[in-house]
Tab-separated table of C-alpha atoms and ligand atoms in Angstrom:
chain	number	residue	atom	x	y	z
A	1	MET	CA	0.071	0.048	-0.031
A	2	GLU	CA	2.749	2.325	0.904
A	3	GLU	CA	4.516	1.674	-2.431
A	4	LEU	CA	1.269	2.225	-4.224
A	5	LEU	CA	0.801	5.503	-2.601
A	6	SER	CA	4.288	6.734	-3.236
A	7	SER	CA	3.961	6.039	-7.011
A	8	GLU	CA	0.746	8.086	-7.170
A	9	LYS	CA	0.612	11.640	-8.733
A	10	VAL	CA	0.877	14.362	-6.137
A	11	VAL	CA	-0.927	17.379	-7.284
A	12	THR	CA	0.164	19.605	-4.576
A	13	SER	CA	3.732	19.829	-5.527
A	14	ASP	CA	5.508	23.251	-6.136
A	15	GLU	CA	4.740	23.098	-9.872
A	16	PHE	CA	1.064	23.727	-9.204
A	17	VAL	CA	1.371	26.688	-6.742
A	18	VAL	CA	0.007	29.847	-8.127
A	19	GLY	CA	0.267	33.386	-6.822
A	20	SER	CA	2.080	34.428	-3.659
A	21	VAL	CA	-0.332	33.981	-0.788
A	22	PRO	CA	0.230	30.620	0.902
A	23	THR	CA	-1.251	28.354	-0.445
A	24	VAL	CA	-3.241	28.144	-3.613
A	25	PHE	CA	-2.722	25.154	-6.034
A	26	TYR	CA	-4.298	25.226	-9.532
A	27	ILE	CA	-4.200	21.920	-11.498
A	28	PRO	CA	-5.480	22.372	-15.176
A	29	ASP	CA	-7.105	19.555	-16.720
A	30	TYR	CA	-7.404	17.498	-13.585
A	31	ILE	CA	-10.051	15.333	-15.127
A	32	THR	CA	-10.712	14.370	-18.733
A	33	ALA	CA	-13.757	15.647	-20.769
A	34	ALA	CA	-15.285	12.178	-20.537
A	35	GLU	CA	-14.970	12.187	-16.755
A	36	GLU	CA	-16.570	15.570	-16.664
A	37	ASP	CA	-19.538	14.350	-18.769
A	38	GLN	CA	-19.889	11.428	-16.509
A	39	LEU	CA	-19.966	13.661	-13.388
A	40	LEU	CA	-22.396	15.987	-15.015
A	41	ASN	CA	-24.678	13.230	-15.940
A	42	ASN	CA	-24.775	11.848	-12.402
A	43	ILE	CA	-25.312	15.403	-10.958
A	44	TYR	CA	-28.416	15.965	-13.342
A	45	GLN	CA	-29.661	12.483	-12.670
A	46	ALA	CA	-30.298	13.402	-9.051
A	47	PRO	CA	-33.823	13.957	-8.012
A	48	ILE	CA	-35.064	17.551	-8.516
A	49	SER	CA	-35.668	17.652	-4.750
A	50	LYS	CA	-31.793	17.278	-4.167
A	51	TRP	CA	-31.380	20.857	-5.568
A	52	LYS	CA	-31.740	23.715	-3.108
A	53	SER	CA	-32.383	26.964	-4.895
A	54	LEU	CA	-30.706	30.095	-3.573
A	55	LYS	CA	-30.995	33.672	-4.690
A	56	ASN	CA	-28.107	33.490	-7.020
A	57	ARG	CA	-27.427	29.839	-7.751
A	58	ARG	CA	-28.532	26.302	-6.954
A	59	LEU	CA	-26.853	23.682	-4.832
A	60	GLN	CA	-26.758	20.008	-3.921
A	61	ASN	CA	-25.490	18.914	-0.606
A	62	TRP	CA	-23.814	15.459	-0.289
A	63	GLY	CA	-22.413	13.841	2.719
A	64	GLY	CA	-24.804	15.026	5.297
A	65	VAL	CA	-25.889	18.019	7.195
A	66	VAL	CA	-23.236	20.299	8.585
A	67	HIS	CA	-23.989	21.702	12.008
A	68	GLU	CA	-21.936	23.823	14.235
A	69	LYS	CA	-20.962	20.706	16.142
A	70	GLY	CA	-20.113	18.640	13.301
A	71	LEU	CA	-21.575	16.502	10.503
A	72	LEU	CA	-24.789	14.258	10.619
A	73	ALA	CA	-22.855	12.079	8.158
A	74	GLN	CA	-24.417	10.226	5.105
A	75	ASP	CA	-22.200	8.169	2.828
A	76	LEU	CA	-21.026	9.944	-0.420
A	77	PRO	CA	-22.547	8.019	-3.483
A	78	PRO	CA	-20.034	5.875	-5.263
A	79	TRP	CA	-19.839	8.219	-8.232
A	80	LEU	CA	-18.727	11.072	-5.951
A	81	LYS	CA	-16.354	8.850	-3.888
A	82	LEU	CA	-14.469	7.906	-6.964
A	83	VAL	CA	-13.425	11.497	-7.473
A	84	THR	CA	-13.127	12.592	-4.022
A	85	ASN	CA	-10.902	9.587	-3.048
A	86	ARG	CA	-8.639	10.516	-5.980
A	87	ILE	CA	-8.403	14.147	-4.789
A	88	TYR	CA	-7.812	12.852	-1.104
A	89	GLU	CA	-4.950	10.609	-2.291
A	90	GLU	CA	-3.409	12.848	-4.748
A	91	SER	CA	-3.450	16.089	-2.616
A	92	ARG	CA	-2.190	14.377	0.469
A	93	LEU	CA	-3.577	17.396	2.372
A	94	PHE	CA	-6.667	16.130	4.161
A	95	PRO	CA	-6.319	14.310	7.330
A	96	SER	CA	-9.032	11.705	6.366
A	97	ALA	CA	-11.192	10.906	3.271
A	98	ILE	CA	-13.303	13.812	1.976
A	99	ASN	CA	-16.673	13.316	3.504
A	100	HIS	CA	-18.613	16.432	2.393
A	101	VAL	CA	-19.230	17.672	-1.156
A	102	LEU	CA	-21.230	20.938	-2.108
A	103	ILE	CA	-22.310	21.061	-5.808
A	104	ASN	CA	-22.910	24.548	-6.896
A	105	GLU	CA	-24.534	25.252	-10.289
A	106	TYR	CA	-24.215	28.895	-11.745
A	107	LEU	CA	-25.780	30.415	-14.727
A	108	PRO	CA	-23.734	32.875	-16.611
A	109	ASP	CA	-24.868	35.884	-14.527
A	110	GLN	CA	-24.824	34.092	-11.278
A	111	GLY	CA	-22.103	34.032	-8.664
A	112	ILE	CA	-21.333	33.636	-4.934
A	113	MET	CA	-20.663	36.435	-2.469
A	114	PRO	CA	-17.387	36.798	-0.907
A	115	HIS	CA	-17.307	34.449	2.128
A	116	GLN	CA	-15.284	32.245	4.245
A	117	ASP	CA	-16.165	28.570	4.584
A	118	GLY	CA	-17.606	27.649	7.958
A	119	PRO	CA	-15.535	26.580	11.066
A	120	ALA	CA	-16.963	22.908	10.850
A	121	TYR	CA	-14.430	22.046	8.037
A	122	VAL	CA	-10.783	21.206	8.206
A	123	PRO	CA	-9.107	24.337	6.618
A	124	VAL	CA	-8.371	22.944	3.251
A	125	VAL	CA	-10.910	23.008	0.240
A	126	ALA	CA	-10.662	21.394	-3.205
A	127	ILE	CA	-12.918	22.802	-5.974
A	128	LEU	CA	-13.356	20.778	-9.111
A	129	SER	CA	-14.795	22.966	-11.996
A	130	LEU	CA	-17.148	21.694	-14.704
A	131	GLY	CA	-18.726	23.353	-17.640
A	132	SER	CA	-18.037	26.955	-18.090
A	133	PRO	CA	-14.939	29.052	-17.061
A	134	VAL	CA	-15.117	31.647	-14.202
A	135	VAL	CA	-12.936	33.896	-12.153
A	136	MET	CA	-12.630	33.383	-8.425
A	137	ASP	CA	-11.716	36.508	-6.445
A	138	PHE	CA	-9.846	36.499	-3.121
A	139	VAL	CA	-10.104	39.626	-0.944
A	140	PRO	CA	-8.457	39.983	2.320
A	141	HIS	CA	-10.708	39.288	5.306
A	142	PRO	CA	-12.332	42.675	6.475
A	143	SER	CA	-10.041	42.438	9.554
A	144	PHE	CA	-7.078	43.006	7.356
A	145	ARG	CA	-8.752	46.021	5.591
A	146	GLY	CA	-9.889	47.807	8.674
A	147	THR	CA	-13.337	47.748	7.669
A	148	ALA	CA	-16.146	45.766	9.102
A	149	THR	CA	-18.213	45.022	5.995
A	150	ASP	CA	-20.394	42.045	6.422
A	151	THR	CA	-20.489	40.267	3.172
A	152	SER	CA	-21.685	37.010	4.603
A	153	GLU	CA	-24.240	35.045	2.615
A	154	ASN	CA	-25.535	32.955	5.482
A	155	ASN	CA	-26.969	30.217	3.186
A	156	ASN	CA	-23.963	28.110	2.502
A	157	GLU	CA	-22.941	27.015	5.998
A	158	ASP	CA	-20.217	29.693	5.384
A	159	ILE	CA	-19.784	32.378	7.842
A	160	ILE	CA	-17.527	35.436	8.074
A	161	SER	CA	-15.519	35.002	11.319
A	162	LYS	CA	-12.577	36.934	12.653
A	163	PRO	CA	-9.480	34.806	11.914
A	164	GLU	CA	-7.620	33.958	15.050
A	165	ASN	CA	-3.979	34.937	15.812
A	166	ILE	CA	-3.795	37.951	13.769
A	167	GLU	CA	-1.671	40.892	14.557
A	168	MET	CA	-3.338	43.948	12.939
A	169	SER	CA	-1.680	46.706	14.690
A	170	SER	CA	0.885	47.338	12.046
A	171	GLY	CA	0.459	48.635	8.560
A	172	GLU	CA	3.159	46.252	7.495
A	173	HIS	CA	0.913	43.368	8.221
A	174	LEU	CA	-1.946	44.847	6.231
A	175	SER	CA	0.164	45.616	3.148
A	176	GLU	CA	0.705	41.967	2.723
A	177	TYR	CA	-2.872	41.531	1.910
A	178	HIS	CA	-3.729	42.154	-1.594
A	179	PRO	CA	-6.684	40.844	-3.409
A	180	PHE	CA	-6.037	38.355	-6.136
A	181	SER	CA	-7.973	36.261	-8.471
A	182	VAL	CA	-7.644	32.689	-10.055
A	183	ALA	CA	-9.362	31.822	-13.387
A	184	LEU	CA	-11.026	28.398	-13.058
A	185	MET	CA	-11.221	26.675	-16.379
A	186	PRO	CA	-13.576	23.535	-16.746
A	187	ARG	CA	-11.952	20.249	-15.563
A	188	SER	CA	-9.497	22.162	-13.287
A	189	LEU	CA	-8.897	21.500	-9.694
A	190	LEU	CA	-8.240	24.489	-7.281
A	191	ILE	CA	-6.969	23.764	-3.753
A	192	PHE	CA	-6.409	26.382	-1.129
A	193	LYS	CA	-5.365	26.311	2.490
A	194	ASP	CA	-3.302	28.302	5.112
A	195	LYS	CA	-3.629	32.119	4.679
A	196	ALA	CA	-5.617	31.838	1.568
A	197	TYR	CA	-8.209	29.862	3.394
A	198	SER	CA	-8.016	31.696	6.949
A	199	ASP	CA	-7.334	35.249	5.850
A	200	PHE	CA	-9.115	35.791	2.825
A	201	LEU	CA	-12.734	35.785	1.548
A	202	HIS	CA	-13.462	33.950	-1.790
A	203	GLY	CA	-16.207	34.723	-4.261
A	204	ILE	CA	-17.429	34.993	-7.910
A	205	LYS	CA	-18.902	37.982	-9.379
A	206	ASP	CA	-22.498	37.631	-10.850
A	207	SER	CA	-21.348	39.008	-14.174
A	208	GLU	CA	-21.355	37.329	-17.610
A	209	PHE	CA	-18.015	39.056	-18.493
A	210	GLN	CA	-15.019	38.651	-16.131
A	211	GLN	CA	-11.624	40.001	-16.811
A	212	CYS	CA	-8.931	37.664	-16.097
A	213	ASP	CA	-5.611	38.920	-17.416
A	214	GLU	CA	-4.518	39.760	-13.826
A	215	ALA	CA	-5.334	36.272	-12.571
A	216	VAL	CA	-2.397	34.604	-10.802
A	217	ASN	CA	-2.613	31.590	-13.017
A	218	VAL	CA	-3.091	33.290	-16.439
A	219	THR	CA	0.147	32.595	-18.266
A	220	ASN	CA	1.509	33.779	-21.571
A	221	SER	CA	0.538	30.422	-22.993
A	222	LEU	CA	-3.107	31.068	-21.986
A	223	GLN	CA	-2.972	34.509	-23.332
A	224	ASN	CA	-1.781	33.162	-26.711
A	225	GLU	CA	-4.295	30.450	-26.710
A	226	ALA	CA	-7.104	33.078	-26.069
A	227	GLU	CA	-5.691	35.220	-28.841
A	228	GLU	CA	-5.988	32.320	-31.246
A	229	HIS	CA	-9.446	31.444	-29.778
A	230	MET	CA	-8.183	27.999	-28.796
A	231	VAL	CA	-9.873	28.178	-25.370
A	232	SER	CA	-13.531	28.208	-25.646
A	233	GLY	CA	-15.121	31.082	-23.601
A	234	LEU	CA	-11.914	33.133	-23.522
A	235	LYS	CA	-11.630	36.178	-25.740
A	236	ILE	CA	-9.459	39.287	-26.089
A	237	ASP	CA	-11.388	42.193	-25.502
A	238	ARG	CA	-10.083	45.003	-27.724
A	239	GLU	CA	-12.707	47.595	-27.078
A	240	ALA	CA	-11.721	48.259	-23.374
A	241	GLY	CA	-8.988	50.763	-24.304
A	242	ASP	CA	-5.440	50.855	-25.165
A	243	ASP	CA	-4.640	47.665	-23.319
A	244	ASP	CA	-5.948	44.427	-24.376
A	245	HIS	CA	-7.806	42.485	-21.784
A	246	ILE	CA	-8.549	38.867	-21.607
A	247	VAL	CA	-12.180	38.387	-20.774
A	248	ILE	CA	-13.901	35.294	-19.852
A	249	HIS	CA	-17.285	35.322	-21.635
A	250	ARG	CA	-19.512	32.932	-19.557
A	251	THR	CA	-21.847	31.449	-22.129
A	252	GLY	CA	-22.777	28.271	-20.399
A	253	THR	CA	-23.599	26.836	-16.960
A	254	ARG	CA	-20.860	26.231	-14.487
A	255	VAL	CA	-21.033	23.431	-11.910
A	256	SER	CA	-18.525	23.084	-9.204
A	257	LEU	CA	-17.783	20.549	-6.629
A	258	THR	CA	-16.468	21.900	-3.388
A	259	CYS	CA	-14.912	19.035	-1.464
A	260	ARG	CA	-14.041	19.170	2.161
A	261	VAL	CA	-13.568	17.206	5.462
A	262	VAL	CA	-15.600	17.677	8.589
A	263	THR	CA	-13.774	15.787	11.318
A	264	LYS	CA	-16.541	15.929	13.913
A	265	VAL	CA	-18.912	13.403	12.586
A	266	HIS	CA	-22.090	12.038	14.153
A	267	LYS	CA	-23.995	9.188	12.799
A	268	HIS	CA	-27.618	9.390	12.499
A	269	LEU	CA	-29.134	7.860	15.607
A	270	ILE	CA	-32.043	5.563	15.038
A	271	LYS	CA	-34.176	5.078	18.067
A	272	LEU	CA	-35.745	1.586	18.184
A	273	HIS	CA	-38.504	2.578	20.844
B	301	LIG	O1	-18.247	27.336	-6.975
B	301	LIG	C1	-17.039	27.626	-6.471
B	301	LIG	O2	-16.003	27.591	-7.156
B	301	LIG	C2	-16.995	28.150	-4.986
B	301	LIG	C3	-18.043	27.383	-4.030
B	301	LIG	C4	-17.707	27.861	-2.675
B	301	LIG	O3	-16.896	28.753	-2.378
B	301	LIG	C5	-18.389	27.127	-1.507
B	301	LIG	O4	-19.210	26.304	-1.790
B	301	LIG	O5	-18.115	27.474	-0.396
B	302	LIG	FE1	-16.455	28.741	-0.238
């Protein structure tokens, strides 16, 4: 078993680190187009009652209900376990098997408000993107900006909480915290932890066009591909002014799998009498 594990691909090596805030990994083409189709088929085969409609997106909750005190666990279905076990093994970042998955569906003009994931989760998250590209923005937690804007959404088990162990008295500390963004292409895997998890909010704008040339993972090669229209959904916007901008035009539905671990697990109790 040890040997088998050591020969596996590790997707959290330095080559996949993007940006300067510890630690964000971006793995393009983590799954194949066939695997993407298979996942989408399974997601859309779920009964309609499995979808929870929110103001700006729909979601499916798998793995059980997350409470402040932990998870009322339900086994993940085999088609999800297949991909979460792979992420668990190949990332080597989770303390135990991934036991909770939120599946979010966004139409081109939908997004998710800047938020932090709730305290029930181990502070590592893996997000698999399907369908259509999107830009995820990371902004320093309000504590680091000296403002108290409440941007919480309150419907995704996610809350804004003040990060612990922060020294905020000095401007030096504050200056380290700059917003950044990551372009999430279909079939890619994003993993973030450490400061990126604890000191930043993450969100997706609800706009159909999203500028991404400043994104930390947008390389020259992606720019070239965009210019040659090789990447669907990406285009060079030449109307914006003197500088060209790479803009994602969200033309289709995006579906994402947010994979996490809740360590405090309660099994459903069945009372016999
Ligand atoms: O859809 C995404 O990429 C982000 C989802 C997210 O942040 C969440 O479910 O907490
Ligand atoms: Fe989140």
